[in-house]
Short mmCIF file of C-alpha atoms and ligand atoms in Angstrom, two decimals:
data_model
loop_
_atom_site.label_atom_id
_atom_site.label_comp_id
_atom_site.label_asym_id
_atom_site.label_seq_id
_atom_site.Cartn_x
_atom_site.Cartn_y
_atom_site.Cartn_z
CA MET A 46 -0.11 0.11 0.08
CA LYS A 47 1.13 3.53 -0.75
CA LYS A 48 2.29 5.47 2.32
CA LEU A 49 -0.20 8.25 3.39
CA LEU A 50 0.83 11.87 3.15
CA SER A 51 0.77 11.97 6.79
CA GLU A 52 2.93 8.86 6.91
CA SER A 53 5.45 10.39 4.82
CA PHE A 54 5.35 13.53 6.71
CA ALA A 55 5.90 11.65 10.15
CA SER A 56 8.99 9.57 8.86
CA ASP A 57 10.40 12.57 7.04
CA PRO A 58 14.20 12.67 8.03
CA ARG A 59 13.77 16.27 9.29
CA VAL A 60 10.69 15.17 11.40
CA VAL A 61 12.67 12.27 12.84
CA GLU A 62 15.85 14.12 13.47
CA ALA A 63 13.79 17.17 14.87
CA LYS A 64 12.01 14.44 17.17
CA ARG A 65 15.76 12.95 18.30
CA LEU A 66 16.94 16.60 18.90
CA LEU A 67 13.88 17.27 21.11
CA MET A 68 14.38 14.29 23.50
CA GLU A 69 18.06 14.66 23.54
CA ALA A 70 17.65 18.29 24.88
CA LEU A 71 15.04 17.34 27.32
CA SER A 72 17.24 14.86 28.83
CA ASP A 73 20.06 17.27 28.71
CA HIS A 74 18.05 19.84 30.60
CA GLN A 75 16.36 17.30 32.90
CA ARG A 76 19.61 16.30 34.21
CA ARG A 77 19.82 19.68 36.38
CA LEU A 78 16.49 18.81 37.89
CA ASP A 79 18.27 16.69 40.80
CA GLY A 80 16.21 17.59 43.73
CA ILE A 81 13.90 19.68 45.90
CA ARG A 82 14.97 23.38 45.65
CA PRO A 83 13.83 26.59 47.09
CA SER A 84 12.21 29.35 44.96
CA GLU A 85 14.78 31.97 43.75
CA ALA A 86 14.89 35.43 45.50
CA GLU A 87 14.69 37.37 42.34
CA ARG A 88 11.49 35.45 41.27
CA ARG A 89 9.67 35.49 44.35
CA ALA A 90 7.72 38.91 44.19
CA HIS A 91 6.57 38.10 40.51
CA TYR A 92 5.47 34.51 41.25
CA GLU A 93 3.62 35.64 44.46
CA GLU A 94 1.83 38.39 42.26
CA SER A 95 0.83 35.70 39.78
CA VAL A 96 -0.50 33.31 42.18
CA GLY A 97 -2.66 36.13 43.50
CA ARG A 98 -3.85 37.18 39.90
CA LEU A 99 -4.45 33.64 39.16
CA GLY A 100 -6.85 33.22 42.18
CA LYS A 101 -8.48 36.71 41.48
CA VAL A 102 -9.03 36.07 37.96
CA ARG A 103 -10.96 32.50 38.68
CA ALA A 104 -12.57 33.87 41.79
CA ARG A 105 -11.10 31.37 44.05
CA PRO A 106 -7.48 31.16 45.55
CA LEU A 107 -5.45 28.23 44.61
CA ALA A 108 -5.38 25.56 46.76
CA LEU A 109 -1.64 25.27 46.46
CA PRO A 110 0.26 28.30 45.27
CA TYR A 111 1.62 26.02 42.33
CA ILE A 112 2.33 27.52 38.91
CA GLY A 113 4.42 24.91 37.18
CA SER A 114 7.42 26.27 34.72
CA GLY A 115 6.54 23.54 31.98
CA LEU A 116 9.35 20.98 33.04
CA GLY A 117 10.06 18.16 35.16
CA LYS A 118 11.74 14.85 35.65
CA GLY A 119 10.00 12.23 37.10
CA ALA A 120 8.06 13.15 40.41
CA LEU A 121 10.19 16.36 40.35
CA VAL A 122 8.63 19.72 38.84
CA GLU A 123 10.04 23.07 38.50
CA LEU A 124 7.82 25.72 39.21
CA ALA A 125 7.74 29.22 37.83
CA ASP A 126 9.64 30.87 40.79
CA GLY A 127 12.48 28.48 40.03
CA SER A 128 11.61 26.08 43.06
CA VAL A 129 11.63 22.40 42.41
CA LYS A 130 8.81 20.33 44.27
CA LEU A 131 8.45 16.36 44.90
CA ASP A 132 5.00 15.92 43.45
CA LEU A 133 3.10 13.25 45.25
CA ILE A 134 -0.45 14.42 44.21
CA SER A 135 0.16 14.73 40.54
CA GLY A 136 -2.73 17.10 39.62
CA ILE A 137 -5.04 14.77 41.65
CA GLY A 138 -4.05 11.71 40.04
CA VAL A 139 -3.68 12.88 36.32
CA HIS A 140 0.36 12.56 35.78
CA CYS A 141 0.99 9.14 36.95
CA LEU A 142 4.15 8.98 34.97
CA GLY A 143 5.19 12.45 36.48
CA HIS A 144 6.38 15.37 34.80
CA SER A 145 7.97 15.37 31.40
CA HIS A 146 8.14 11.73 31.04
CA PRO A 147 9.98 10.81 27.70
CA GLU A 148 7.23 8.53 26.62
CA VAL A 149 4.57 11.49 27.16
CA VAL A 150 6.62 13.80 25.69
CA GLU A 151 7.22 11.92 22.59
CA ALA A 152 3.58 11.05 22.47
CA CYS A 153 2.73 14.71 22.45
CA PHE A 154 5.33 15.43 20.02
CA GLN A 155 3.23 12.94 17.57
CA ALA A 156 0.14 15.03 18.52
CA THR A 157 1.93 18.09 17.07
CA LEU A 158 2.12 16.36 13.62
CA HIS A 159 -1.64 15.98 13.34
CA ASP A 160 -3.63 18.52 11.48
CA ILE A 161 -5.92 19.37 14.57
CA VAL A 162 -5.79 20.09 17.97
CA MET A 163 -9.13 18.89 19.54
CA GLN A 164 -10.99 15.97 18.05
CA GLY A 165 -14.74 15.41 18.32
CA ASN A 166 -17.84 13.91 17.27
CA LEU A 167 -17.60 14.92 13.67
CA GLN A 168 -13.84 14.40 13.43
CA GLN A 169 -11.65 11.83 14.76
CA ASN A 170 -8.38 10.61 14.02
CA GLU A 171 -7.26 6.98 14.43
CA GLU A 172 -6.06 7.49 17.96
CA ALA A 173 -9.68 7.90 18.98
CA LEU A 174 -10.51 4.37 18.00
CA THR A 175 -7.21 2.76 19.09
CA LEU A 176 -7.53 4.39 23.01
CA SER A 177 -11.47 3.20 22.97
CA GLU A 178 -10.46 -0.33 21.88
CA LEU A 179 -7.76 -0.56 24.10
CA LEU A 180 -9.82 0.58 27.15
CA LEU A 181 -12.45 -1.97 26.31
CA GLU A 182 -10.05 -4.92 25.87
CA MET A 183 -8.31 -4.00 29.39
CA ALA A 184 -11.76 -3.71 31.08
CA ASN A 185 -12.95 -6.84 29.53
CA ARG A 186 -9.88 -8.92 30.31
CA THR A 187 -11.03 -10.57 33.38
CA GLY A 188 -14.77 -11.26 32.95
CA ALA A 189 -16.60 -7.92 32.19
CA ASP A 190 -18.52 -7.59 29.20
CA LEU A 191 -18.49 -4.14 27.93
CA THR A 192 -19.15 -3.36 24.29
CA HIS A 193 -18.96 0.44 23.92
CA CYS A 194 -16.56 3.43 24.68
CA PHE A 195 -17.58 6.96 24.38
CA LEU A 196 -14.58 9.26 24.96
CA THR A 197 -14.95 12.96 26.49
CA THR A 198 -13.16 15.88 27.95
CA SER A 199 -13.76 15.28 31.69
CA GLY A 200 -14.53 12.85 34.45
CA ALA A 201 -17.77 14.98 35.09
CA MET A 202 -18.78 14.39 31.43
CA ALA A 203 -17.95 10.63 31.65
CA ASN A 204 -20.45 10.39 34.17
CA GLU A 205 -22.92 12.67 32.94
CA ASN A 206 -22.88 10.46 29.83
CA ALA A 207 -23.11 7.45 32.09
CA LEU A 208 -26.18 8.65 33.80
CA LYS A 209 -27.96 9.84 30.82
CA ILE A 210 -27.32 6.52 29.24
CA ALA A 211 -28.82 4.59 32.21
CA PHE A 212 -31.68 6.79 32.63
CA GLN A 213 -32.53 6.36 29.02
CA LYS A 214 -32.33 2.70 29.42
CA ALA A 215 -34.62 2.71 32.59
CA HIS A 216 -37.00 5.67 31.52
CA PRO A 217 -39.53 6.49 33.10
CA ALA A 218 -36.98 6.00 36.24
CA ASP A 219 -35.95 9.27 37.72
CA ARG A 220 -33.89 8.55 40.84
CA LEU A 221 -30.27 7.43 41.46
CA LEU A 222 -28.75 5.54 44.34
CA ALA A 223 -25.21 6.34 45.53
CA PHE A 224 -22.87 6.21 48.57
CA GLU A 225 -22.66 8.23 51.58
CA GLY A 226 -19.28 10.28 51.33
CA GLY A 227 -19.03 9.72 47.55
CA PHE A 228 -17.80 12.17 44.99
CA ALA A 229 -19.03 11.82 41.26
CA GLY A 230 -18.19 15.50 39.79
CA ARG A 231 -19.41 19.11 39.69
CA SER A 232 -21.95 19.21 37.07
CA LEU A 233 -25.53 19.94 38.21
CA ALA A 234 -26.91 16.68 38.07
CA LEU A 235 -23.53 15.21 39.63
CA SER A 236 -23.69 18.01 42.44
CA GLN A 237 -26.82 15.90 43.70
CA VAL A 238 -24.79 12.52 43.39
CA THR A 239 -21.76 13.81 45.41
CA ASP A 240 -22.64 13.82 49.02
CA ARG A 241 -21.27 17.04 50.02
CA ALA A 242 -23.80 19.86 50.93
CA ASP A 243 -21.14 22.52 50.51
CA TYR A 244 -20.75 21.51 46.85
CA ARG A 245 -24.41 22.18 45.98
CA ARG A 246 -25.20 25.34 48.04
CA GLY A 247 -27.23 27.56 46.05
CA LEU A 248 -27.94 25.02 43.34
CA PRO A 249 -31.67 23.86 42.35
CA GLY A 250 -32.19 20.13 42.75
CA THR A 251 -32.06 18.39 39.70
CA VAL A 252 -32.00 14.52 40.18
CA GLU A 253 -33.13 12.66 43.26
CA VAL A 254 -30.40 10.81 44.81
CA ASP A 255 -30.89 8.00 47.70
CA TYR A 256 -27.75 7.36 49.76
CA ILE A 257 -26.53 4.21 50.84
CA PRO A 258 -23.91 3.99 53.87
CA PHE A 259 -20.45 3.01 52.77
CA TYR A 260 -18.36 0.07 54.29
CA ASN A 261 -17.14 0.76 57.64
CA SER A 262 -14.20 -1.22 58.45
CA ASP A 263 -14.53 -0.83 62.18
CA ARG A 264 -17.75 -2.80 61.73
CA PRO A 265 -17.37 -5.18 58.86
CA ASP A 266 -20.26 -7.35 59.47
CA GLN A 267 -22.99 -4.65 60.70
CA SER A 268 -21.97 -2.52 57.38
CA THR A 269 -23.05 -4.93 54.84
CA GLU A 270 -26.55 -5.33 56.73
CA ARG A 271 -27.01 -1.64 57.14
CA ALA A 272 -26.28 -0.88 53.59
CA LEU A 273 -28.56 -3.73 52.53
CA GLU A 274 -31.37 -2.25 54.72
CA ALA A 275 -30.91 1.28 53.31
CA LEU A 276 -31.09 -0.18 49.87
CA ARG A 277 -33.89 -2.27 50.37
CA GLY A 278 -35.71 0.67 52.30
CA HIS A 279 -34.95 3.04 49.07
CA LEU A 280 -36.18 0.29 46.67
CA ALA A 281 -39.50 -0.14 48.46
CA ARG A 282 -40.12 3.38 48.93
CA HIS A 283 -39.85 4.36 45.30
CA PRO A 284 -40.17 1.00 43.54
CA GLY A 285 -39.07 0.84 39.78
CA ARG A 286 -37.88 4.68 39.98
CA HIS A 287 -33.85 4.07 40.10
CA ALA A 288 -32.28 3.95 37.02
CA ALA A 289 -28.80 3.16 38.15
CA MET A 290 -26.54 3.25 41.58
CA CYS A 291 -23.11 4.99 41.34
CA PHE A 292 -20.18 3.20 43.07
CA GLU A 293 -16.77 4.38 44.01
CA LEU A 294 -14.95 1.23 45.22
CA VAL A 295 -12.48 3.33 46.87
CA LEU A 296 -14.01 6.64 48.24
CA GLY A 297 -11.67 9.25 46.61
CA GLU A 298 -12.41 12.71 47.71
CA GLY A 299 -14.31 11.19 50.45
CA GLY A 300 -10.96 10.35 52.27
CA PHE A 301 -9.70 7.07 50.55
CA TYR A 302 -12.07 4.52 52.27
CA GLU A 303 -12.05 1.23 50.31
CA GLY A 304 -15.02 -1.30 50.58
CA ARG A 305 -14.56 -5.19 50.30
CA ARG A 306 -15.89 -7.72 47.86
CA GLU A 307 -18.01 -9.15 50.62
CA PHE A 308 -19.63 -5.77 50.98
CA PHE A 309 -20.10 -5.08 47.38
CA VAL A 310 -21.50 -8.29 46.19
CA PRO A 311 -24.94 -8.51 48.18
CA LEU A 312 -25.68 -4.72 47.21
CA MET A 313 -24.90 -5.82 43.44
CA ASP A 314 -26.72 -8.75 43.53
CA LEU A 315 -29.90 -6.92 44.98
CA LEU A 316 -29.36 -4.24 42.28
CA LYS A 317 -29.39 -6.76 39.61
CA ARG A 318 -32.45 -8.47 40.63
CA ALA A 319 -34.13 -5.36 40.82
CA GLY A 320 -32.83 -4.37 37.05
CA ILE A 321 -30.86 -1.41 38.38
CA SER A 322 -27.77 -0.37 36.44
CA ILE A 323 -24.29 -0.46 38.10
CA LEU A 324 -21.93 2.40 37.32
CA ILE A 325 -18.54 1.90 38.71
CA ASP A 326 -16.83 5.30 38.75
CA GLU A 327 -13.22 4.63 38.16
CA ILE A 328 -11.96 8.08 37.56
CA GLN A 329 -9.91 8.36 40.54
CA THR A 330 -9.29 4.50 41.11
CA PHE A 331 -8.33 3.38 37.54
CA GLY A 332 -4.72 2.19 37.16
CA ARG A 333 -3.97 2.53 40.76
CA THR A 334 -4.85 -0.81 42.50
CA GLU A 335 -3.30 -4.42 41.57
CA GLN A 336 -5.48 -4.47 38.44
CA PRO A 337 -6.09 -1.73 35.72
CA PHE A 338 -9.69 -1.26 36.92
CA SER A 339 -10.58 -1.47 40.87
CA PHE A 340 -13.79 -3.40 39.81
CA GLN A 341 -11.22 -6.13 38.73
CA HIS A 342 -9.31 -5.57 41.88
CA PHE A 343 -12.31 -6.48 43.84
CA GLY A 344 -13.70 -9.43 41.44
CA LEU A 345 -16.64 -7.83 40.43
CA ASP A 346 -16.36 -8.11 36.85
CA PRO A 347 -19.73 -9.69 35.97
CA TYR A 348 -21.58 -6.94 37.81
CA VAL A 349 -20.46 -3.84 35.72
CA ASP A 350 -22.88 -2.21 33.41
CA LEU A 351 -20.95 1.28 32.91
CA VAL A 352 -17.79 2.21 34.00
CA THR A 353 -16.09 5.68 33.91
CA VAL A 354 -12.25 6.59 33.66
CA GLY A 355 -10.44 9.58 33.81
CA LYS A 356 -7.56 11.56 35.46
CA LEU A 357 -4.58 9.36 34.42
CA THR A 358 -6.00 8.11 31.10
CA GLN A 359 -5.96 11.86 30.16
CA ALA A 360 -8.73 11.62 27.82
CA CYS A 361 -12.00 10.57 29.93
CA ALA A 362 -14.54 7.61 29.06
CA THR A 363 -17.83 5.93 29.41
CA LEU A 364 -17.86 2.08 28.75
CA PHE A 365 -21.07 0.27 28.66
CA LYS A 366 -22.84 -2.85 27.92
CA GLU A 367 -24.62 -3.79 24.48
CA GLU A 368 -27.93 -3.73 26.24
CA LEU A 369 -27.54 0.03 27.42
CA LYS A 370 -26.47 1.14 23.94
CA PRO A 371 -28.41 4.70 23.81
CA SER A 372 -30.15 6.29 20.94
CA ALA A 373 -27.78 8.02 18.64
CA GLU A 374 -28.96 11.44 19.72
CA LEU A 375 -28.09 11.20 23.41
CA VAL A 376 -24.42 11.47 23.78
CA SER A 377 -22.26 13.63 21.48
CA GLN A 378 -19.63 16.22 21.89
CA THR A 379 -17.88 18.92 19.86
CA PHE A 380 -14.64 17.84 21.58
CA ILE A 381 -13.97 14.39 23.00
CA ALA A 382 -10.58 15.34 23.68
CA SER A 383 -7.40 17.10 22.36
CA THR A 384 -5.34 14.94 20.02
CA SER A 385 -2.36 15.22 22.50
CA ALA A 386 -4.70 13.92 25.48
CA LEU A 387 -5.46 10.90 23.07
CA THR A 388 -1.63 10.13 22.19
CA ALA A 389 -0.64 10.78 25.42
CA GLY A 390 -3.35 8.66 27.03
CA LEU A 391 -2.41 5.59 24.82
CA ALA A 392 1.21 5.99 25.88
CA ILE A 393 0.45 5.93 29.44
CA LEU A 394 -1.78 2.96 29.27
CA LYS A 395 0.70 1.17 27.38
CA HIS A 396 3.37 1.92 29.51
CA LEU A 397 1.24 0.70 32.56
CA VAL A 398 0.22 -2.42 30.80
CA GLY A 399 3.92 -3.28 29.92
CA GLY A 400 5.52 -1.86 32.88
CA GLY A 401 4.88 -4.50 35.55
CA TYR A 402 2.29 -2.18 37.54
CA PHE A 403 -0.28 -4.66 38.41
CA GLY A 404 -0.42 -8.01 40.29
CA PRO A 405 0.23 -8.56 43.74
CA GLU A 406 4.18 -8.03 43.27
CA GLY A 407 3.39 -5.10 40.65
CA LYS A 408 4.89 -1.57 41.27
CA ASN A 409 1.35 -0.19 42.37
CA ALA A 410 1.38 -2.97 45.31
CA GLN A 411 5.06 -2.18 46.19
CA ILE A 412 4.49 1.55 46.52
CA GLN A 413 1.38 0.86 48.95
CA GLU A 414 3.63 -1.23 50.64
CA GLN A 415 6.45 1.48 51.12
CA PHE A 416 4.20 4.14 51.90
CA HIS A 417 2.44 1.96 54.55
CA THR A 418 5.50 0.76 56.11
CA ARG A 419 6.79 4.28 56.47
CA LEU A 420 3.51 5.70 57.72
CA THR A 421 3.01 2.87 60.37
CA ASP A 422 6.55 3.58 61.48
CA LEU A 423 5.89 7.47 62.01
CA ALA A 424 2.51 6.61 63.41
CA THR A 425 4.40 4.09 66.20
CA ARG A 426 6.90 6.94 67.06
CA HIS A 427 4.43 9.69 67.15
CA PRO A 428 1.22 8.26 67.66
CA SER A 429 -0.43 11.77 68.59
CA TRP A 430 0.84 12.95 65.04
CA ILE A 431 -0.99 10.61 62.66
CA LYS A 432 -3.54 7.91 62.38
CA GLY A 433 -3.23 5.41 59.53
CA PRO A 434 -2.06 4.29 56.96
CA PHE A 435 -5.32 4.19 54.78
CA GLY A 436 -5.98 3.62 51.05
CA LEU A 437 -5.47 1.11 48.31
CA GLY A 438 -2.68 0.80 45.94
CA THR A 439 -1.01 4.23 44.94
CA MET A 440 -4.03 5.90 46.87
CA ILE A 441 -2.46 6.55 50.16
CA ALA A 442 -3.73 8.86 52.93
CA PHE A 443 -3.30 9.26 56.92
CA THR A 444 -5.12 11.34 59.20
CA PRO A 445 -2.96 14.18 60.80
CA LEU A 446 -2.94 15.53 64.34
CA ASP A 447 -6.72 16.18 65.51
CA GLY A 448 -8.21 15.48 62.09
CA SER A 449 -9.56 18.73 61.46
CA LYS A 450 -9.86 20.67 58.41
CA GLU A 451 -7.51 23.53 59.62
CA THR A 452 -4.83 21.39 60.66
CA ALA A 453 -4.73 19.17 57.47
CA ARG A 454 -4.51 22.39 55.33
CA ALA A 455 -2.07 23.65 57.69
CA LEU A 456 0.13 20.35 56.98
CA VAL A 457 -0.57 20.83 53.27
CA GLN A 458 0.85 24.24 52.92
CA THR A 459 3.65 23.55 55.23
CA LEU A 460 4.86 20.44 53.27
CA PHE A 461 4.44 22.61 49.94
CA THR A 462 6.57 25.45 51.34
CA GLU A 463 9.40 22.43 52.48
CA GLY A 464 8.68 20.95 48.91
CA VAL A 465 6.17 18.31 48.93
CA ALA A 466 2.99 18.44 46.73
CA ALA A 467 0.15 16.42 48.59
CA TYR A 468 -3.70 17.42 49.24
CA THR A 469 -6.54 17.02 51.65
CA ALA A 470 -9.36 14.24 51.42
CA GLY A 471 -12.46 13.87 53.47
CA GLU A 472 -14.14 16.26 55.75
CA LYS A 473 -14.68 14.31 59.43
CA PRO A 474 -11.70 13.51 59.83
CA CYS A 475 -9.84 15.38 57.11
CA ARG A 476 -6.98 13.26 55.92
CA ILE A 477 -3.77 13.98 53.71
CA ARG A 478 -3.50 12.16 50.74
CA PHE A 479 -1.09 11.02 48.17
CA LEU A 480 -1.93 9.97 44.84
CA VAL A 481 1.76 8.92 43.92
CA PRO A 482 2.83 9.04 40.34
CA ALA A 483 3.61 5.38 40.18
CA GLY A 484 5.53 5.60 36.87
CA ALA A 485 7.86 8.48 38.36
CA VAL A 486 8.37 7.97 42.06
CA THR A 487 11.74 6.70 43.16
CA LEU A 488 12.75 5.22 46.61
CA GLU A 489 15.07 8.16 47.10
CA ASP A 490 11.96 10.29 46.48
CA ILE A 491 10.02 8.66 49.28
CA ASP A 492 12.83 8.85 51.72
CA LYS A 493 12.89 12.63 51.02
CA ALA A 494 9.12 12.90 51.28
CA PHE A 495 9.15 10.92 54.73
CA GLU A 496 12.22 13.18 56.11
CA ILE A 497 10.14 16.50 55.11
CA LEU A 498 6.81 15.07 56.37
CA GLU A 499 8.31 14.15 59.87
CA ARG A 500 9.82 17.78 59.92
CA CYS A 501 6.56 19.45 58.84
CA LEU A 502 4.43 17.28 61.32
CA ALA A 503 6.69 18.42 64.20
CA THR A 504 6.08 22.24 63.02
CA VAL A 505 2.39 21.90 62.97
CA ALA A 506 2.00 19.83 66.06
CA GLY A 507 4.13 22.62 67.72
CA ASP A 508 2.22 25.34 66.54
CA ALA A 509 -1.03 23.63 67.57
CA SER A 510 -0.15 23.18 70.97
CA GLU A 511 1.07 26.56 71.13
CA LYS A 512 -2.47 27.51 70.13
CA GLY A 513 -3.69 25.33 73.13
CA THR A 514 -5.39 22.52 70.76
CA PRO A 515 -4.10 19.04 71.13
C1 PLP B 887 -14.55 9.63 41.57
C2 PLP B 887 -14.43 10.82 40.78
N1 PLP B 887 -15.22 10.89 40.18
C3 PLP B 887 -15.55 12.06 39.00
C4 PLP B 887 -14.71 12.96 39.30
C5 PLP B 887 -14.63 14.25 38.55
O1 PLP B 887 -13.77 14.17 37.36
P1 PLP B 887 -13.50 15.36 36.85
O2 PLP B 887 -12.78 16.47 37.98
O3 PLP B 887 -12.65 15.30 35.44
O4 PLP B 887 -14.62 16.43 36.16
C6 PLP B 887 -13.74 12.66 40.13
C7 PLP B 887 -12.86 13.90 40.21
O5 PLP B 887 -11.87 14.02 41.25
C8 PLP B 887 -13.61 11.87 40.84
O6 PLP B 887 -12.37 11.78 42.03
#
């Protein structure tokens, strides 16, 4: 077959050489990124002003005073003030190969050769097909039966599309089920699914949601019974009215609480008997446990009807079963993703699949073990400083000091100033979480992070005792 013009372009010796030079220059400049660094005095004032302006223009101060310079190496990232931070939150779980990873840079270089920046409903290039099929293949590897994949631009849109699909199938059902403490995104409908009153203050009610208590590891046996009782109650009160139940198998924003297979199965059995679709939100969990999907980790493959992914996949997606296939008019978007999100997403998935991340001895399990061992050691030496560890795989959390939001926020800011990016999760207690970039973090990074964490905990604990709080 004759080469396409695009293939001749991509293999033009000038393009090949440009890519080689780009990768060589990247590696040369990355060499100078060799550790956490404070900001440069001459950049400080301008940087602080930019952080203030950015907060002002978006009508909300930045959660972390972070403006990236555009270059990083592994878990290290250079900021626009010349400082270098160790990033253990990765944009809340987006940059799982860290910063300026050569395979991602190369994938984005490929994207620059494309004719279009954004791909969408009417015009898609081959990556959209490859990514969709790869996601389906990964999802079905251990027994799920998902046949379709619709790409989209955000986790919220992936969930919106999933809900529309479930509602259309169950018409005229008009209610949803979701877990207490769950998070599903910030659209109008998802603000109702997300169990946070402050995230929906001032918003009109859109869809009615009935909540089920999540697994409580302090009372495992009672957990299942309580959840089943709540579910039976909702089904009896509103017969035939529920289209789907939204499952986050590890509550992410809620504070990294994971359920158990024994807890999920009876709920899912009951939902199946009632003909209610099971939507698994993998937007935060995908790629972080011992299996690509957390439903595979928990062995729930036969139950899943719809699955959403996002964050580390770069392009987001709704995967669903044949019997849920919506009418052609129901889901459609001008943008499904940028070309670079598609090429980078593919590169990341291929890296994860081929890179030894999954399985009981995989990198994700090793990272969990390394963090949990160090957190346990810290908790043993300073029992009043932290409770934990909590979380599953590369979703790692602990509760600092009194578990208040103020203390957790103070620790996040102190850690950031000292060079480690982490974030909070949950409310009561408010935890510190790491979404560890598994494809980037090194043992040396982890040692450094814990040295800084111990110092910062001492500072925040000292400040708290000065103020008279325990
Ligand atoms: C479980 C879960 N669902 C949905 C979302 C929404 O994704 P996005 O912020 O990309 O809209 C998030 C984001 O944090 C999430 O953690």
